[in-house]
């Protein structure tokens, strides 16, 4: 089978997925972790730029890393303690910006790498922000909504003095969503007064941006268009395999379909579907909402999710890690 | 040779020393690091107390850990970046308390363990404080006084919002001294107004406590007296070997001599001296001040420092890691 | 005589006026006070919305009520104490917003009701604000300008920590005006730095909005237009009776005249005038400014102010309570 | 039956008890409420002192009154809203001081009166404090410990900016205890740093004062001694009736017994006991702790609690309202 | 006539008095002002100490000088503007300390000198404070009490962020007194909460120190005793001339008399009295209080105040500049 | 020779230049300093406006003046102390605005005058700002870049509480530039969080305004155009003499040339050039950048700089004092 085209932006995510034995696994030779990969890339860039070695070292060390203990009463009355953290990489170009993820295997090295990547991403996009990333080591799917609220509020109490509209502005990430941001906003405001700008990705009703929901998926579309354009191609007529059907994958699938692409296979944690004539994404959206996953969808053949990564296609989109809150 | 008596308090330090291939090395079988040792001890205590497992877990997770980048101009005009950190273990009983050390091999696990030990020490001594520990990964001996000042001030700028008289009160530790505390006090006061209470171990002229200089060495004397008393013995007439002649070792040597003990061997980083009739400590103090170390002292036989740990004696005092600032 | 059309928005004010034996009195059957009326209306709305009873109760309790003692030296050197207050009803949708009134009969229940109405008004208008209301129990007409300044500054000193651009933004109301807001702004700025956004309704020279002066009167025009439109009518050709010729009534009269309406009777605290051919409002404005009231105006027949409320007309506009500061 | 001696200090409490139909009820002629009684007493004092009428008025108006909405999730997941408040009467002589009570019938007038009395009490005792009082309208006995904790923390979040070691220092009162103060201390410290001095009456382990538990009961002893001394008598040999066996009544009973008094009748909410030979208080303490009340005690005759107030005795001590938290 | 003994401490004051054409004038050759004299003395000391010239320069430059405009409404309704200032000389040894004077000829150079002298005085007395001085250019005797209150409050509003218990602690000086400090304390507390320690010299009822009233006069006694002791003499039997009978002079006279000294001449702004048998100070105190000055006292001969400075005596005490507030 | 036209705006600068013996000196009759001139002008304006004399006096007194000691280590390790200051004249119309200059002869009276002029300039231009000015008494050309950085940071530490986006916003002035503003911004942000708006004139990369570099020179063009228009003339065809070729003079020369003016003589501190056919400004810019000054330029005749002021021309532009940092 022909090797699919992979955009450079997804390379890091692939490394990360692999380290965990990844949901879609299979590619096993590389052993480099996210931080090592990011640092290697930065060092290559530094060499090309002729950066002073002291400045290079300074840019690799994060501005600040913080870990805090978050203890909450569970619904059953027992206590549970979680470790929350925030890595703030660089604020030379403006307030730091980056997601907060809730995941049971939050990996300090990976988060460190992602915070650093946020610095480079905001710089390359030339917007006046720096880079950060954070999260809590927990399994959001195992916590009730009210436990998640208590955990988010305690975490916010512990870091409120280190974030802020001129300092560091969190956003949703894996395992967190607009509701999480609303809790942060509310708890932060107890200490600093009404501060809607302290988070992005909050509910539209509380001042969140229109289009935020689809933004990452739309970014996948744009990146894919750019990558294909380098090969003299367009979205229309290409065959896509999408690994993941959460916030990113489902929007990517919709937008690619709108742009004339043919999605021939999709997986999520419940299963995978394949249809070489193109999957009816609107129908799959409806099925997934009603059945909490792809499993059982009759608009194609059910296949082994791990088989997707070797499926013949023009573009493979790995989007497998997000959107698992309270399913 | 008879095995020397070792006070429980020095056990942890021994483990630490060993891990680094320790200055006095030699004991090699144990591989347990400081954090593992501390956690194991705490778990044994928790079991004896019948602690709820959730509470036990909560007590093992530090309240807050912070790492910050400290970039300073060196005297030669180049930039240098160092990583400073502070582990705040627990504040349930009052403001956290613990030293700040400057050492090129600052080990996060060890610091974590020492912060935790500060919690248990203040609790056992029943003083209204919690536990913390911190430092900067640097070789203080390789930095000029003015570089040390700049580094200390930058570190203070980065953590000033997280320490304070009601929050966390630093103190001198390995590689830092009263001058370091004076810099912290001055820099902290720029942000929060004149705050002499924000550090302990500051110069007596700035409100430091009388007797602070000798305090750790005097504590060694008291612990040793208590240990010997359990064996029905006193300081007088015992033979002591002391590894280290910095702030701790030199005061311990003086006080033990005053109490009638006989110090028969002492080492520091420059050399070691042995005299089975007892070393003249006052004379050694003078020699060391003038020659920046024991080396060349004529009040006994020069010996290999590593041989001290197997020297026959009644009490071995390992005090080898401190007091190296700007020698 | 035909019963005049009354816009729903003026209903509450009518109730309030009545309770005090109101300046224009006459309608006497209803005994329900402002808070009871507001709560009854809210409960009906809650029922229609199917609101949870706990949420309903929560929405009825104000977020915060505060009463403060304001003691000032009078011009004659004696001390005088006044009670100032602020009711902050709800900030779920943004900073709270509402007027500050100076009146000798400030009625806690009424203010409570008005604060709650501000919440519903900002919500219905879908602007990101909550609701509040406040004032001082005093007779502004009996105080000199310099006593009013001292009183306003003392009141501001007592509540400055509870208002602010992200918390609660006062505005002029009965017995207060742009000058009052300027004093609040200046006193607040002593504590929090130059903060022009802490009040609205301030002088245009200090950053106040153009058109603010006419805004309430213009709102009366819009509401009346909307009410008439429901009956298939327009302003033009209708006969209006206006009770009150302060900030609201005089602007309403001007704007209604401009829109082709005919104002056939107007009253203020000094007297009332009636002219079935339509009163010349521009001329009345000039007369009122020169004579501090309607009394003596020769562009119609002088009538008993209380007779206005039963005068035959198409629209009766009750605007009798405001604008009495230092006339 | 002879009328018992009543100390002036208990007069107010008697009025209060009566208004509610009081636990021991029965005296019905007086209709004056607490605030009216306090104001009347103050006005008499002002007249005797020849106070300027403006100053008198100023001293009657509280410095600040605040009411806040406290909404918490109940253990069953539903929301519940309570009204918390704080009346701060006067701070001319130092930080304001006064209890926080949790009671379902918190009466604004009574609290206002009690805040004012705190001002006079601290002034008469010549300690550098002013007067305040506050509470939450709730039935603490109907709330679980964890609901009480959430309610206390929310209340503290709402008033934290208005209390403080130099401003207003709360203390336990009816329906609250050392645990309540510990929650306030902890929540307040989240906003202002570790602040043990922000409340008094906290647990001894957190810095509370030794003897605080018995203090009110001991005050009853001292007041009673002083009252009897005016009649040329002592505690020894007098017959006491005590209405209430909570924190105040039980300590008063113990201390009076130690001082040689004979307690011949005691009541609490569960029942009453009478023994003209004197009740064995130590034995009653044990019974009450084991049986959550006096009911069933075999060291005397069970009687109707309401009969106590007309029982023949030398001193009647009304101490019936406190200490009902989570029995 | 024999030249009187003069203590070194009064030298500076003599220079200052002279520059203004001084109340007691007469000595005219010297033209050196206070700042020049202080700097010259400091430079001599620096030379004796072998101070580095850079450090010497640094010690001569004040830490901070501030001038602020203070505009108040006069009692007649007009506006008046005054210049207030504060010179903060050095805080290396602790919070700065120094008086606030109200005088129509406040001389920046003199104040600068006095601030510097406060630094040396607190250092020589080895108390942990630095030095400052300030004031307002106004004639306190021409302002009503209520104008003085307004002026003091406006001045405090302008400098409140630059003073404080850990920064700079004002005290009364020429033309100010305990009442002035009470106004500063109250106004400062509006911004920073109840802060009695922000000023010294406040009324005893507000926490002022006992003995503060007599302190400066007592200091004159101690200095005079020390000066005389150097000449082998004591207070007893010496003849004293005291220029000034304000707070300093009157206490000095009382204390010197108690110690056995004979006060043979005293002056104030109203006149002077001479009695070679010793003036009855208690009687003069009474006369002065009743007649607002010495003038008309019949316990000696009325003399020309300027003649005092050349009167034959053993000790001349120049204390002529203070205590003129609202006489 | 004909007297050149001088715009009123440059009058003050001429006075200032003259007082110092100015770089281009020569006009010697006037002896009035900048403050006297400014005050005289203001008093004339006040007279024309019919200002109340109290208000006039109040407007002449600055709101606040501050002087601070700034001590830094020089590169050679010695200490050096400088005096920094800030005069804040008036904030009635908004935050104060004005430059910070580094010059060895900073003259308090001149700065006072310039601060006052900023108030009138922002008022006349009707932008919502007040007026301020400040600086440090130092020779920026004698300090290394790293000494200038340390000095700027220490100065910022000393005044950070008195400036701010709502209070007082510094800008570059003589001897300071965009780099200076970047240091202030960075140091200020350590205390108050990321605050790019605290200074204007910062580097474009940090949010500075486009066109700021040329702004003052462009203002000279506009003012000259307006002045000529009053005489019925335009820039085109006029002959210009420009004294100074720093930031102001070089931009003025370029823009005047672009507008058709003929620059016939220019001077800077290195020399002067004259060419009656018009100097080629682009060529002179290149020469000056390469040779650090005009000296040696071959596009005209080298002349004595002092002769420029009497050179025959239509417009003389004095722009001789700025832009000397680190040449």
PDB file of C-alpha atoms in Angstrom, chain A residues 99-219:
ATOM      1  CA  UNK A  99      -4.406  24.336  26.847  1.00  0.00           C
ATOM      2  CA  UNK A 100      -5.251  22.535  30.075  1.00  0.00           C
ATOM      3  CA  UNK A 101      -5.693  18.807  29.655  1.00  0.00           C
ATOM      4  CA  UNK A 102      -7.186  16.229  31.998  1.00  0.00           C
ATOM      5  CA  UNK A 103      -5.708  12.796  31.300  1.00  0.00           C
ATOM      6  CA  UNK A 104      -4.647   9.891  33.471  1.00  0.00           C
ATOM      7  CA  UNK A 105      -1.223   9.665  31.818  1.00  0.00           C
ATOM      8  CA  UNK A 106      -0.236  13.307  31.680  1.00  0.00           C
ATOM      9  CA  UNK A 107       3.453  13.080  30.828  1.00  0.00           C
ATOM     10  CA  UNK A 108       5.648  15.944  32.110  1.00  0.00           C
ATOM     11  CA  UNK A 109       8.049  15.691  29.205  1.00  0.00           C
ATOM     12  CA  UNK A 110       5.276  15.808  26.644  1.00  0.00           C
ATOM     13  CA  UNK A 111       3.600  18.776  28.320  1.00  0.00           C
ATOM     14  CA  UNK A 112       6.922  20.540  28.473  1.00  0.00           C
ATOM     15  CA  UNK A 113       7.310  19.925  24.741  1.00  0.00           C
ATOM     16  CA  UNK A 114       3.797  21.136  23.989  1.00  0.00           C
ATOM     17  CA  UNK A 115       4.323  24.333  26.021  1.00  0.00           C
ATOM     18  CA  UNK A 116       7.475  24.998  24.028  1.00  0.00           C
ATOM     19  CA  UNK A 117       5.636  24.315  20.771  1.00  0.00           C
ATOM     20  CA  UNK A 118       2.988  26.873  21.792  1.00  0.00           C
ATOM     21  CA  UNK A 119       5.793  29.472  22.012  1.00  0.00           C
ATOM     22  CA  UNK A 120       6.947  28.662  18.504  1.00  0.00           C
ATOM     23  CA  UNK A 121       3.404  28.436  17.154  1.00  0.00           C
ATOM     24  CA  UNK A 122       2.357  31.880  18.439  1.00  0.00           C
ATOM     25  CA  UNK A 123       5.669  33.318  17.231  1.00  0.00           C
ATOM     26  CA  UNK A 124       5.413  31.787  13.745  1.00  0.00           C
ATOM     27  CA  UNK A 125       1.798  32.968  13.468  1.00  0.00           C
ATOM     28  CA  UNK A 126       3.072  36.372  14.662  1.00  0.00           C
ATOM     29  CA  UNK A 127       0.419  36.901  17.316  1.00  0.00           C
ATOM     30  CA  UNK A 128       1.520  38.636  20.526  1.00  0.00           C
ATOM     31  CA  UNK A 129       1.457  35.610  22.832  1.00  0.00           C
ATOM     32  CA  UNK A 130       3.904  33.225  24.433  1.00  0.00           C
ATOM     33  CA  UNK A 131       3.533  29.508  25.139  1.00  0.00           C
ATOM     34  CA  UNK A 132       2.265  27.373  28.023  1.00  0.00           C
ATOM     35  CA  UNK A 133       0.503  24.087  28.684  1.00  0.00           C
ATOM     36  CA  UNK A 134      -0.933  22.367  31.732  1.00  0.00           C
ATOM     37  CA  UNK A 135      -3.303  19.848  33.119  1.00  0.00           C
ATOM     38  CA  UNK A 136      -4.321  17.477  35.862  1.00  0.00           C
ATOM     39  CA  UNK A 137      -3.392  13.830  36.135  1.00  0.00           C
ATOM     40  CA  UNK A 138      -6.854  12.296  36.323  1.00  0.00           C
ATOM     41  CA  UNK A 139      -9.270  10.211  34.264  1.00  0.00           C
ATOM     42  CA  UNK A 140     -12.044  12.675  33.513  1.00  0.00           C
ATOM     43  CA  UNK A 141     -14.290   9.862  32.340  1.00  0.00           C
ATOM     44  CA  UNK A 142     -14.215   8.331  35.825  1.00  0.00           C
ATOM     45  CA  UNK A 143     -15.230  11.528  37.615  1.00  0.00           C
ATOM     46  CA  UNK A 144     -18.789  12.855  37.935  1.00  0.00           C
ATOM     47  CA  UNK A 145     -19.593  16.325  36.646  1.00  0.00           C
ATOM     48  CA  UNK A 146     -19.670  17.611  40.211  1.00  0.00           C
ATOM     49  CA  UNK A 147     -16.305  16.008  41.020  1.00  0.00           C
ATOM     50  CA  UNK A 148     -14.838  17.563  37.866  1.00  0.00           C
ATOM     51  CA  UNK A 149     -16.202  20.939  38.970  1.00  0.00           C
ATOM     52  CA  UNK A 150     -14.686  20.622  42.439  1.00  0.00           C
ATOM     53  CA  UNK A 151     -11.355  19.473  40.999  1.00  0.00           C
ATOM     54  CA  UNK A 152     -11.246  22.336  38.491  1.00  0.00           C
ATOM     55  CA  UNK A 153     -12.077  24.890  41.167  1.00  0.00           C
ATOM     56  CA  UNK A 154      -9.411  23.605  43.557  1.00  0.00           C
ATOM     57  CA  UNK A 155      -6.827  23.595  40.753  1.00  0.00           C
ATOM     58  CA  UNK A 156      -7.796  27.177  39.904  1.00  0.00           C
ATOM     59  CA  UNK A 157      -7.441  28.220  43.567  1.00  0.00           C
ATOM     60  CA  UNK A 158      -3.926  26.834  43.536  1.00  0.00           C
ATOM     61  CA  UNK A 159      -2.713  28.582  40.376  1.00  0.00           C
ATOM     62  CA  UNK A 160      -4.844  31.736  40.214  1.00  0.00           C
ATOM     63  CA  UNK A 161      -1.921  33.995  41.093  1.00  0.00           C
ATOM     64  CA  UNK A 162       0.175  32.651  38.226  1.00  0.00           C
ATOM     65  CA  UNK A 163      -2.316  33.007  35.390  1.00  0.00           C
ATOM     66  CA  UNK A 164      -4.183  36.088  34.180  1.00  0.00           C
ATOM     67  CA  UNK A 165      -5.020  38.113  31.112  1.00  0.00           C
ATOM     68  CA  UNK A 166      -1.547  39.668  30.968  1.00  0.00           C
ATOM     69  CA  UNK A 167       0.307  36.581  32.190  1.00  0.00           C
ATOM     70  CA  UNK A 168      -1.030  33.235  30.992  1.00  0.00           C
ATOM     71  CA  UNK A 169      -4.386  32.456  29.408  1.00  0.00           C
ATOM     72  CA  UNK A 170      -5.551  28.795  29.538  1.00  0.00           C
ATOM     73  CA  UNK A 171      -7.734  27.109  26.942  1.00  0.00           C
ATOM     74  CA  UNK A 172      -9.497  23.753  26.618  1.00  0.00           C
ATOM     75  CA  UNK A 173      -7.460  20.737  25.577  1.00  0.00           C
ATOM     76  CA  UNK A 174      -7.774  16.945  25.812  1.00  0.00           C
ATOM     77  CA  UNK A 175     -10.404  15.998  28.394  1.00  0.00           C
ATOM     78  CA  UNK A 176     -11.537  19.552  29.036  1.00  0.00           C
ATOM     79  CA  UNK A 177     -14.115  21.734  27.292  1.00  0.00           C
ATOM     80  CA  UNK A 178     -16.045  25.005  27.441  1.00  0.00           C
ATOM     81  CA  UNK A 179     -17.655  23.977  30.758  1.00  0.00           C
ATOM     82  CA  UNK A 180     -14.212  23.497  32.305  1.00  0.00           C
ATOM     83  CA  UNK A 181     -13.235  26.989  31.181  1.00  0.00           C
ATOM     84  CA  UNK A 182     -16.446  28.405  32.689  1.00  0.00           C
ATOM     85  CA  UNK A 183     -15.519  26.889  36.075  1.00  0.00           C
ATOM     86  CA  UNK A 184     -12.001  28.339  35.853  1.00  0.00           C
ATOM     87  CA  UNK A 185     -13.405  31.741  34.878  1.00  0.00           C
ATOM     88  CA  UNK A 186     -15.846  31.722  37.794  1.00  0.00           C
ATOM     89  CA  UNK A 187     -13.323  30.584  40.402  1.00  0.00           C
ATOM     90  CA  UNK A 188     -10.641  32.957  39.127  1.00  0.00           C
ATOM     91  CA  UNK A 189     -13.157  35.822  39.298  1.00  0.00           C
ATOM     92  CA  UNK A 190     -13.697  35.182  43.026  1.00  0.00           C
ATOM     93  CA  UNK A 191     -10.090  36.234  43.564  1.00  0.00           C
ATOM     94  CA  UNK A 192      -9.615  38.875  40.872  1.00  0.00           C
ATOM     95  CA  UNK A 193     -13.103  40.176  39.997  1.00  0.00           C
ATOM     96  CA  UNK A 194     -15.100  39.345  36.879  1.00  0.00           C
ATOM     97  CA  UNK A 195     -12.425  38.336  34.348  1.00  0.00           C
ATOM     98  CA  UNK A 196     -13.902  36.736  31.243  1.00  0.00           C
ATOM     99  CA  UNK A 197     -10.626  37.174  29.330  1.00  0.00           C
ATOM    100  CA  UNK A 198      -8.687  34.841  31.635  1.00  0.00           C
ATOM    101  CA  UNK A 199      -9.595  31.813  29.493  1.00  0.00           C
ATOM    102  CA  UNK A 200     -10.396  31.239  25.869  1.00  0.00           C
ATOM    103  CA  UNK A 201     -12.640  28.459  24.660  1.00  0.00           C
ATOM    104  CA  UNK A 202     -15.334  29.390  27.182  1.00  0.00           C
ATOM    105  CA  UNK A 203     -19.059  29.044  26.347  1.00  0.00           C
ATOM    106  CA  UNK A 204     -20.279  31.550  23.747  1.00  0.00           C
ATOM    107  CA  UNK A 205     -22.855  32.767  26.320  1.00  0.00           C
ATOM    108  CA  UNK A 206     -20.036  33.837  28.629  1.00  0.00           C
ATOM    109  CA  UNK A 207     -18.183  35.667  25.907  1.00  0.00           C
ATOM    110  CA  UNK A 208     -16.571  32.774  24.072  1.00  0.00           C
ATOM    111  CA  UNK A 209     -15.680  33.185  20.399  1.00  0.00           C
ATOM    112  CA  UNK A 210     -18.000  32.008  17.659  1.00  0.00           C
ATOM    113  CA  UNK A 211     -16.376  29.254  15.622  1.00  0.00           C
ATOM    114  CA  UNK A 212     -14.104  28.117  18.465  1.00  0.00           C
ATOM    115  CA  UNK A 213     -15.734  24.690  18.486  1.00  0.00           C
ATOM    116  CA  UNK A 214     -14.770  23.909  14.897  1.00  0.00           C
ATOM    117  CA  UNK A 215     -11.444  25.763  14.994  1.00  0.00           C
ATOM    118  CA  UNK A 216      -9.022  22.866  15.451  1.00  0.00           C
ATOM    119  CA  UNK A 217     -10.791  20.759  12.844  1.00  0.00           C
ATOM    120  CA  UNK A 218     -10.800  23.698  10.482  1.00  0.00           C
ATOM    121  CA  UNK A 219      -7.081  24.085  11.106  1.00  0.00           C
TER     122      UNK A 219
END
